[in-house]
Each structure stands twice: as C-alpha cells, then as structure tokens.
Coordinates of C-alpha atoms and ligand atoms in Angstrom, one line a residue:
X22 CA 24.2 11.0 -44.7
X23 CA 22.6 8.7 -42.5
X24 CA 18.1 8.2 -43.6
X25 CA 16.1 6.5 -42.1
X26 CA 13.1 5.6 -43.7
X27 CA 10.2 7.1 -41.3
X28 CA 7.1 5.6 -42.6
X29 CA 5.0 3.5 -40.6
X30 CA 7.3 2.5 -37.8
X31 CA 6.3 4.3 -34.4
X32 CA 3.2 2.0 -33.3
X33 CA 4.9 -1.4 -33.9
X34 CA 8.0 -0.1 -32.2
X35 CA 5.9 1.6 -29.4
X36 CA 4.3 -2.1 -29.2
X37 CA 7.2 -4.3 -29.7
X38 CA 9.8 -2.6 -27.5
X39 CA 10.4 -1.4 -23.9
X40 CA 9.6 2.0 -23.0
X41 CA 13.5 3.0 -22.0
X42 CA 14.8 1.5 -25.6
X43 CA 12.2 3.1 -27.5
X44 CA 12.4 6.8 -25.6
X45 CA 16.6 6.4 -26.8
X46 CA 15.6 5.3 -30.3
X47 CA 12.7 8.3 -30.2
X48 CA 15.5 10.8 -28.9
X49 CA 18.1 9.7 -31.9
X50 CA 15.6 9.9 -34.1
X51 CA 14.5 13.7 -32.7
X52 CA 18.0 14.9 -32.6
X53 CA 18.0 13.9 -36.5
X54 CA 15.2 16.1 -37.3
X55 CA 13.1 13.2 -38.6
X56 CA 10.3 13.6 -36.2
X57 CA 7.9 16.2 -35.4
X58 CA 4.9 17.5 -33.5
X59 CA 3.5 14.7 -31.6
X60 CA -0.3 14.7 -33.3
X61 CA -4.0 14.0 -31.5
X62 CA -3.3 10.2 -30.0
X63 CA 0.6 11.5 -29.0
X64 CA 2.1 9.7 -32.4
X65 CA 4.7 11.4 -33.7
X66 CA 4.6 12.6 -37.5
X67 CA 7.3 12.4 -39.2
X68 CA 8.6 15.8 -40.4
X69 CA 9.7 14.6 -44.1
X70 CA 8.8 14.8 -46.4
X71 CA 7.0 17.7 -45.8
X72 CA 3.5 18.3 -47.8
X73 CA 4.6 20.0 -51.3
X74 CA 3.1 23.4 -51.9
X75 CA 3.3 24.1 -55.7
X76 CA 2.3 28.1 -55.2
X77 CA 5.6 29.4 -56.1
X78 CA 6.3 26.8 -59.0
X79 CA 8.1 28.8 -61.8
X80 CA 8.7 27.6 -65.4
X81 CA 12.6 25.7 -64.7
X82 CA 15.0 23.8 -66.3
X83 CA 14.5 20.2 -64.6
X84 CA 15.6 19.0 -61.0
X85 CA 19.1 19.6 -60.1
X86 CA 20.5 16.1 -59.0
X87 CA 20.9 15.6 -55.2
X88 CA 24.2 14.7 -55.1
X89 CA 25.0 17.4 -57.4
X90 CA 23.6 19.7 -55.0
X91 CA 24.5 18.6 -51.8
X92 CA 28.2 17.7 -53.3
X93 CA 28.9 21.7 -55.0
X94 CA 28.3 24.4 -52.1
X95 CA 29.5 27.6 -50.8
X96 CA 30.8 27.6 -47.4
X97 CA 32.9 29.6 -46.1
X98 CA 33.3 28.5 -42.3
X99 CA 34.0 25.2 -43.7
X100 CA 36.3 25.7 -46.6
X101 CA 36.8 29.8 -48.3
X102 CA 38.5 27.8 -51.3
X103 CA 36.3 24.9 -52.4
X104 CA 32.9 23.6 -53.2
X105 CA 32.9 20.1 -53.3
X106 CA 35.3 19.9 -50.5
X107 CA 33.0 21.3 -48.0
X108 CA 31.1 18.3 -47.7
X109 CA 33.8 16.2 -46.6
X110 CA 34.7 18.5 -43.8
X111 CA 31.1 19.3 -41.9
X112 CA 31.7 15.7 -39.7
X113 CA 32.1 18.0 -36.2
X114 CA 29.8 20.6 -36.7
X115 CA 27.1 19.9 -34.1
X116 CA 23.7 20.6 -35.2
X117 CA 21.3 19.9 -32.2
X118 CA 20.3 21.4 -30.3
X119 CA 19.7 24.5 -31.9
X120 CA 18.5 27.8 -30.8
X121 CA 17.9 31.3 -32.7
X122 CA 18.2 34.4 -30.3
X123 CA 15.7 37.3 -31.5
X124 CA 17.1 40.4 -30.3
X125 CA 16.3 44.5 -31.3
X126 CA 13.1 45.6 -32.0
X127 CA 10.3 43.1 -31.1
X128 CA 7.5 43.0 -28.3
X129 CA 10.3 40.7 -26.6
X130 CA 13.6 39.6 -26.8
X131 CA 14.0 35.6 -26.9
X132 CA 15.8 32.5 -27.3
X133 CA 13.9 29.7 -29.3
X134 CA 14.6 26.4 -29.4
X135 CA 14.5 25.5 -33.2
X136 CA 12.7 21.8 -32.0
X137 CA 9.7 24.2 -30.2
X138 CA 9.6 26.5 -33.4
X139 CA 9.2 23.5 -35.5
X140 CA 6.3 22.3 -33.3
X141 CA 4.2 25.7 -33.8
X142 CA 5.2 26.7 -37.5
X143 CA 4.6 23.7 -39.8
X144 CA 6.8 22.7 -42.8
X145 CA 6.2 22.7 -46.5
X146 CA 8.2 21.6 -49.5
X147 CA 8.2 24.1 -52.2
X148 CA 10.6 23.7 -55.5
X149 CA 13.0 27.3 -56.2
X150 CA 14.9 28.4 -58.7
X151 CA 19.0 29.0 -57.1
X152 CA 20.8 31.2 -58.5
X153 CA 24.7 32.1 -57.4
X154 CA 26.2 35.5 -58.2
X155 CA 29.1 33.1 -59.6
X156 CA 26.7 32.4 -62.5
X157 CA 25.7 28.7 -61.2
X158 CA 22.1 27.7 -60.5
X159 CA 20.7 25.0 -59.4
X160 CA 16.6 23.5 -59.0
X161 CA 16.0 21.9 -55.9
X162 CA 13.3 21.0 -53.4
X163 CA 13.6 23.1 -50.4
X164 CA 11.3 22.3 -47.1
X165 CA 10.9 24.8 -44.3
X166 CA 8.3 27.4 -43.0
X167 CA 7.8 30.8 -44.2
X168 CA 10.2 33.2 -42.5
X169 CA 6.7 35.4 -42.1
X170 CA 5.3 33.1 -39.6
X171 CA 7.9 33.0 -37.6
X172 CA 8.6 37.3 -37.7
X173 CA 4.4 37.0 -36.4
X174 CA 5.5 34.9 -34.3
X175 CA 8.0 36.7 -32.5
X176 CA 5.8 40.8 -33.0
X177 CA 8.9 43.3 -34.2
X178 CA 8.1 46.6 -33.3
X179 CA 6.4 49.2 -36.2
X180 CA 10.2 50.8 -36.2
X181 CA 11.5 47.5 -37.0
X182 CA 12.2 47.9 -41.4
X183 CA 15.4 45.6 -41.6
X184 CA 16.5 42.5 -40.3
X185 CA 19.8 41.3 -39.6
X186 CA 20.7 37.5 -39.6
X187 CA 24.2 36.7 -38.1
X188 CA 25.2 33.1 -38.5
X189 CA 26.8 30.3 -35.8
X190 CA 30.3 31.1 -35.2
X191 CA 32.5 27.5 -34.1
X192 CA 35.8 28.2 -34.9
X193 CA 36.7 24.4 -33.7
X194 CA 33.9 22.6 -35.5
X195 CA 34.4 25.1 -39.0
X196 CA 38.1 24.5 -39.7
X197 CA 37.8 27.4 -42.7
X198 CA 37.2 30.2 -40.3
X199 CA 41.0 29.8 -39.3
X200 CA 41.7 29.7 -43.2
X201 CA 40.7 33.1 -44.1
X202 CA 41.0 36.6 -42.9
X203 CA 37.3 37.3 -43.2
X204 CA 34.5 39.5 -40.9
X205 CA 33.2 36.1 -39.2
X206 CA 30.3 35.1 -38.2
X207 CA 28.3 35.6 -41.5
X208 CA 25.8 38.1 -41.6
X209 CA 23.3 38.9 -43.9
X210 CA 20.0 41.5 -43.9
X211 CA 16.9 42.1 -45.6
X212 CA 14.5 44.6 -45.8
X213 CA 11.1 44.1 -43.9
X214 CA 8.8 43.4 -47.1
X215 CA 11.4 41.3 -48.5
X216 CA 11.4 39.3 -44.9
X217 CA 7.6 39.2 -45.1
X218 CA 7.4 37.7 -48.8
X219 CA 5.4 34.7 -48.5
X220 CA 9.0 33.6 -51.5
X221 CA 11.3 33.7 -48.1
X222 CA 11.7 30.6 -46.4
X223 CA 13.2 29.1 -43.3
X224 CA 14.6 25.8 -44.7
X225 CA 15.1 22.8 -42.4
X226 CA 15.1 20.2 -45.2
X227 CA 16.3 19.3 -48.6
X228 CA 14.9 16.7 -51.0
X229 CA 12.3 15.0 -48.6
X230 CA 15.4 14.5 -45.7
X231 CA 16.5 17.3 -43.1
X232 CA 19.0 19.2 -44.9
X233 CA 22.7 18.3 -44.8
X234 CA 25.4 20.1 -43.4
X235 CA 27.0 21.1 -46.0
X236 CA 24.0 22.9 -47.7
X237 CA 23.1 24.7 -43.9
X238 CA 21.7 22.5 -41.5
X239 CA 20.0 22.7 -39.1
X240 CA 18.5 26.1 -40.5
X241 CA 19.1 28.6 -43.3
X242 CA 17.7 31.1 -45.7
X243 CA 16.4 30.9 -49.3
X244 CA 15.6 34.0 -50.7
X245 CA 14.9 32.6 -54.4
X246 CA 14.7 36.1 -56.2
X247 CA 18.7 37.0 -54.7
X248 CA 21.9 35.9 -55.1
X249 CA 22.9 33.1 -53.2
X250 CA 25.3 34.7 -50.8
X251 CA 21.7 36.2 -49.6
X252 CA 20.5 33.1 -48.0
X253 CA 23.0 32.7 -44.8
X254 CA 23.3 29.3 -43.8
X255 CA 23.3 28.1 -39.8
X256 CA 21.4 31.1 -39.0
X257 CA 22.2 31.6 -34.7
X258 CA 20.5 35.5 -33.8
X259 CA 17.9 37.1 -36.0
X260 CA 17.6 40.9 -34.9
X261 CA 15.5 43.5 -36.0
X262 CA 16.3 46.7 -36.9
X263 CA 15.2 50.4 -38.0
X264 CA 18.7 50.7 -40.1
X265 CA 20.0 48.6 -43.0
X266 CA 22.2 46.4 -41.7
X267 CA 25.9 45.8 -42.8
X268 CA 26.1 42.3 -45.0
X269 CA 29.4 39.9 -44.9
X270 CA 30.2 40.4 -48.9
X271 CA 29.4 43.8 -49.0
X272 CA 31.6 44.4 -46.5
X273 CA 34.5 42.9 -47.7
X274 CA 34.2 44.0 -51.2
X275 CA 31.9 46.9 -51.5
X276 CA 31.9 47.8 -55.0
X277 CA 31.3 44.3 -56.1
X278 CA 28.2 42.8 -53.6
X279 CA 25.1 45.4 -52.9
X280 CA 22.7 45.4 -50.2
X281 CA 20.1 44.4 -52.5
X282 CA 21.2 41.5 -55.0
X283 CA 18.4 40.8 -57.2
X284 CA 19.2 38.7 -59.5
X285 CA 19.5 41.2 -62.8
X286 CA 21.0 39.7 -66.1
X287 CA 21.3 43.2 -67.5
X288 CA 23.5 44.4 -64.7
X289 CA 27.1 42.6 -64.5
X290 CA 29.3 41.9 -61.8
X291 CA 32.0 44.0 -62.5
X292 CA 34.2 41.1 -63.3
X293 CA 31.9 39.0 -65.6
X294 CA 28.4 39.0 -67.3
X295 CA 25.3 37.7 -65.4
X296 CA 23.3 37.5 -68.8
X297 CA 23.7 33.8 -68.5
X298 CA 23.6 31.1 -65.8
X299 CA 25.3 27.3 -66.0
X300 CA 23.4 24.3 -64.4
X301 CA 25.0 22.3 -61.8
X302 CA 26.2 19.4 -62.7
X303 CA 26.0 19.8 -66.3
X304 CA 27.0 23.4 -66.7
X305 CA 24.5 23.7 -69.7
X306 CA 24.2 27.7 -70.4
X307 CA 20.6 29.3 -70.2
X308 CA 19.4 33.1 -70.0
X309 CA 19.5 34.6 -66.8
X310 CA 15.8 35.8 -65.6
X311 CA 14.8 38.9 -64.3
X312 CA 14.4 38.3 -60.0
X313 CA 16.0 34.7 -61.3
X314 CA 12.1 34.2 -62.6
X315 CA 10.1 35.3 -59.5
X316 CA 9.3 38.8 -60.9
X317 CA 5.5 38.4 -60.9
X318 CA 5.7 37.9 -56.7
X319 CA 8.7 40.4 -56.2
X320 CA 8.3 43.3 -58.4
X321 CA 6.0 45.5 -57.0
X322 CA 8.5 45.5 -53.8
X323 CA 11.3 47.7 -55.9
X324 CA 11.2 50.8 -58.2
X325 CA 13.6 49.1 -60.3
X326 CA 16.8 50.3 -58.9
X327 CA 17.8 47.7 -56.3
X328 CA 20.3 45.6 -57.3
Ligands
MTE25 N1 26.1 31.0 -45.4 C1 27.2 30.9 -44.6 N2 27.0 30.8 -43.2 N3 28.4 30.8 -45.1 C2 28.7 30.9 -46.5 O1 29.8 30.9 -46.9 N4 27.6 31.1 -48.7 C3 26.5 31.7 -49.4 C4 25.2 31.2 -48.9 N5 25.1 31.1 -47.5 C5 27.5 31.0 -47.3 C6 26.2 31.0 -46.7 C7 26.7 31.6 -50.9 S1 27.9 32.5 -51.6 C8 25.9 30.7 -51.6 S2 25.9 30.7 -53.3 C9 24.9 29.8 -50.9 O2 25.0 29.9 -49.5 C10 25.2 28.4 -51.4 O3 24.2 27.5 -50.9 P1 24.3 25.9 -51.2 O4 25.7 25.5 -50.9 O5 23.3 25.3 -50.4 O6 24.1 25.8 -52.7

C-alpha cells in the first residue's frame, strides 16, 4: 500500500506550488483518505493517525504485527477459499467515493457520503481484542468513530430495535463472488443496545493509515466482544429495523453461526472447541475470554443466554 507521510506538508505546498497542481495533489490525497476536515484557517488535518483513546484498553497479549494482519483475512467477495490470498486480489475494488444509504426506520431516509460523515463525526484510535469463530485472534489498532454517533446522527425511530448492515456488492471488482454459491451481498445485524455500545465502532483506518482493502476499506464493523464474521466489511446500506434481521452465516449454516455470537469459550462450535484461541502470526495458544475480554462493558446487555 501506497503512504504517504502527512505531517507538516500542506502550507509549504500551498506556498510553493500553483493553485491547479496543488487542488490535483489535494484531491489524490482526499481520495486516499489521508485528509480530513479542513480546520479554523481552511488547513486540512490530516485524518491519521487519529488521537488514541485508551478507554476500552483490555489486558492483551501484545500487538499483532501489521503485516500479519493485513496479510491473513477473511474475505469472501474476494477469495471464499483463502486468507492470505485476498490481499493480492483487492487491486480493482474501487473505494472512493463512498456512500452508506440509511433506509427503514429513521426520521429520514438518506444517502451519505462517507467524506461528509467523516467531516461531522471525528476519528479515534482505540486498540481491540479480535477474535475469529475459527479460533484466530489478532490485537490491532483500529481508528474510526463510534457507530453511536452516527445512529444520532441519522434519529431511527423508537420502533427501530435491530439494525441491518448489507455490504457492497461488485461482482466485477470481487472476483470470489463468482467463486461460490453464497447469499451475496453480506449482511450482518445487531441488536439496538449492542449498536449503541460506545465498544462498536465504524473503522476507517488500521495502524495510523486508512485501512487497506483487504481488511474492509473504505468502512467496516468492529464489534470486539463477537466473532469476527460480526463485523461486515465495505458496509454499502445500514437499515433500521423493528425485526431481527437475517445474517449471511446464519443463513447458510443455521445450526452452526447464531444471531448473537458472543464470544463464549464454554460453548463450542459444533465442530471444534472455542476454549482456546491462536495468535496470528505465531499461533501461540491462550484461553479464550468470556465477551473475548470485554465483559465488564457488555454484560449487563445479555441474561447470559446469547450466544
Ligand atoms: N465482511 C465481508 N463483507 N465479507 C467477509 O467475508 N468476513 C468476516 C468479517 N467481515 C467477511 C466480512 C469474517 S469471517 C471475519 S473473521 C472478519 O471479517 C475478518 O476481518 P479481518 O480480515 O480484518 O481480520
């Protein structure tokens, strides 16, 4: 991936160079994701790396490696039988511009353009736990803004209690959509509380950069306390709902992916324990935790029986 280093360039450039050069340069740079609001004397700040909020820290085993992270992912558009294939083969997805359509029940039904969003709804950078029903986790730096301010953002209804997130469907620019037989475009739901948990986040970036491809640019999911397959990547419509909403895994293997997914070492996948996890890149074996460690900001949401 292409980084630029952001620091410090924007007045000598502004300076230095002719208006129509410096707009392109300013409009590459945009399209990148590496700048942001234009602050009080119409500077741009760069978007990463985003302040670090250390609220949410849990105790965790140390820093997953980047390239270990961005090089091991679950992607089904792009590849249903590989994981460190899929970064080789994100090259045509096209990533900006970006909107998210908020349909159902909200005060009213609208298109956002994810640039505008990231002007009102400022990032932070906040370590999680990552924890994959296929017993690999992962510790990374995740930045983004807290799904809650943007569901304020956009009023639901009171009869709005789920929400549905359906993913980007481009069957030419994902060449494993043609590869497998499954219910595309992804889509994944929450409950309302669980959308509201200041723990859910709308992630735009990955250590200090905009996040790659391969890990769900230009926006996607984390839900630290769930399985991964709960954090849909590419997210396209958000839509609120007074139903629970179908989910992609659930529905093509029902007895084996719930609704729910917290992350529960005492209850097994019916094909293997989840009493353990293994560390990417390593594969070291440690416990599994209860809500993958976030119990003390999740538990009072559940009577114990989701999962
Ligand atoms: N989102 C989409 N659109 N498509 C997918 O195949 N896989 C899920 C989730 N989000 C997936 C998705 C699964 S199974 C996991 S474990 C995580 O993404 C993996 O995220 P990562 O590659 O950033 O580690």
């Amino acid at each position: 991936m292409l980084i630029r280093k952001p620091e410090g360039w924007e007045i000598p450039e502004r300076e230095a160079t002719p208006e129509s050069v410096y707009m392109n340069r300013r409009q590459i740079l945009q399209a990148a994701g590496l700048l942001a609001t234009p602050s009080l004397f119409g500077q741009a700040k760069p978007l990463y790396p985003a302040a670090k909020n250390d609220e949410f820290n849990v105790p965790a085993a140390a820093l997953t490696p980047e390239w270990a992270a961005s090089g091991y992912n679950n992607y089904y558009e792009f590849d249903p039988y590989g994981k460190e294939t899929v970064k080789n083969l994100v090259g045509d997805f096209n990533i900006s511009p970006w909107q998210i359509q908020v349909s159902g029940l909200v005060k009213e039904p609208k298109t956002y353009d994810l640039d505008d969003l990231l002007k009102k709804l400022p990032i932070q950078e906040r370590v999680y736990r990552f924890r994959c029903v296929e017993r690999w986790a992962m510790v990374v730096p995740w930045s983004g803004f807290p799904l809650a301010s943007l569901i304020k953002l956009v009023e639901p209804k009171s009869t709005a209690k789920y929400v549905r997130f359906v993913t980007v469907s481009r069957p030419k620019e994902m060449p494993g959509m043609k590869q497998a037989p499954y219910p595309w475009p992804y889509f994944e739901g929450l409950r309302m509380d669980e959308a509201m948990n200041p723990l859910t986040m709308m992630v735009t970036g990955l250590y200090g950069k905009p996040v790659p491809k391969q890990n769900g640019a230009p926006v996607r999911l984390i839900v630290p306390w769930k399985y991964g397959y709960k954090s849909p990547k590419s997210i396209a419509k958000i839509e609120f709902m007074s139903n629970e909403p179908p989910i992609f895994w659930n529905r093509l293997q029902a007895a084996e992916y719930g609704f729910y997914s917290n992350v529960e070492p005492k209850k097994p996948h019916p094909r293997w324990s989840q009493a353990y996890e293994q560390m990417i890149p390593t594969m070291e074996r440690r416990p599994t935790l209860q809500y993958n460690g976030y119990e003390k900001f999740v538990a009072g949401m559940y009577n114990g029986k989701e999962f």
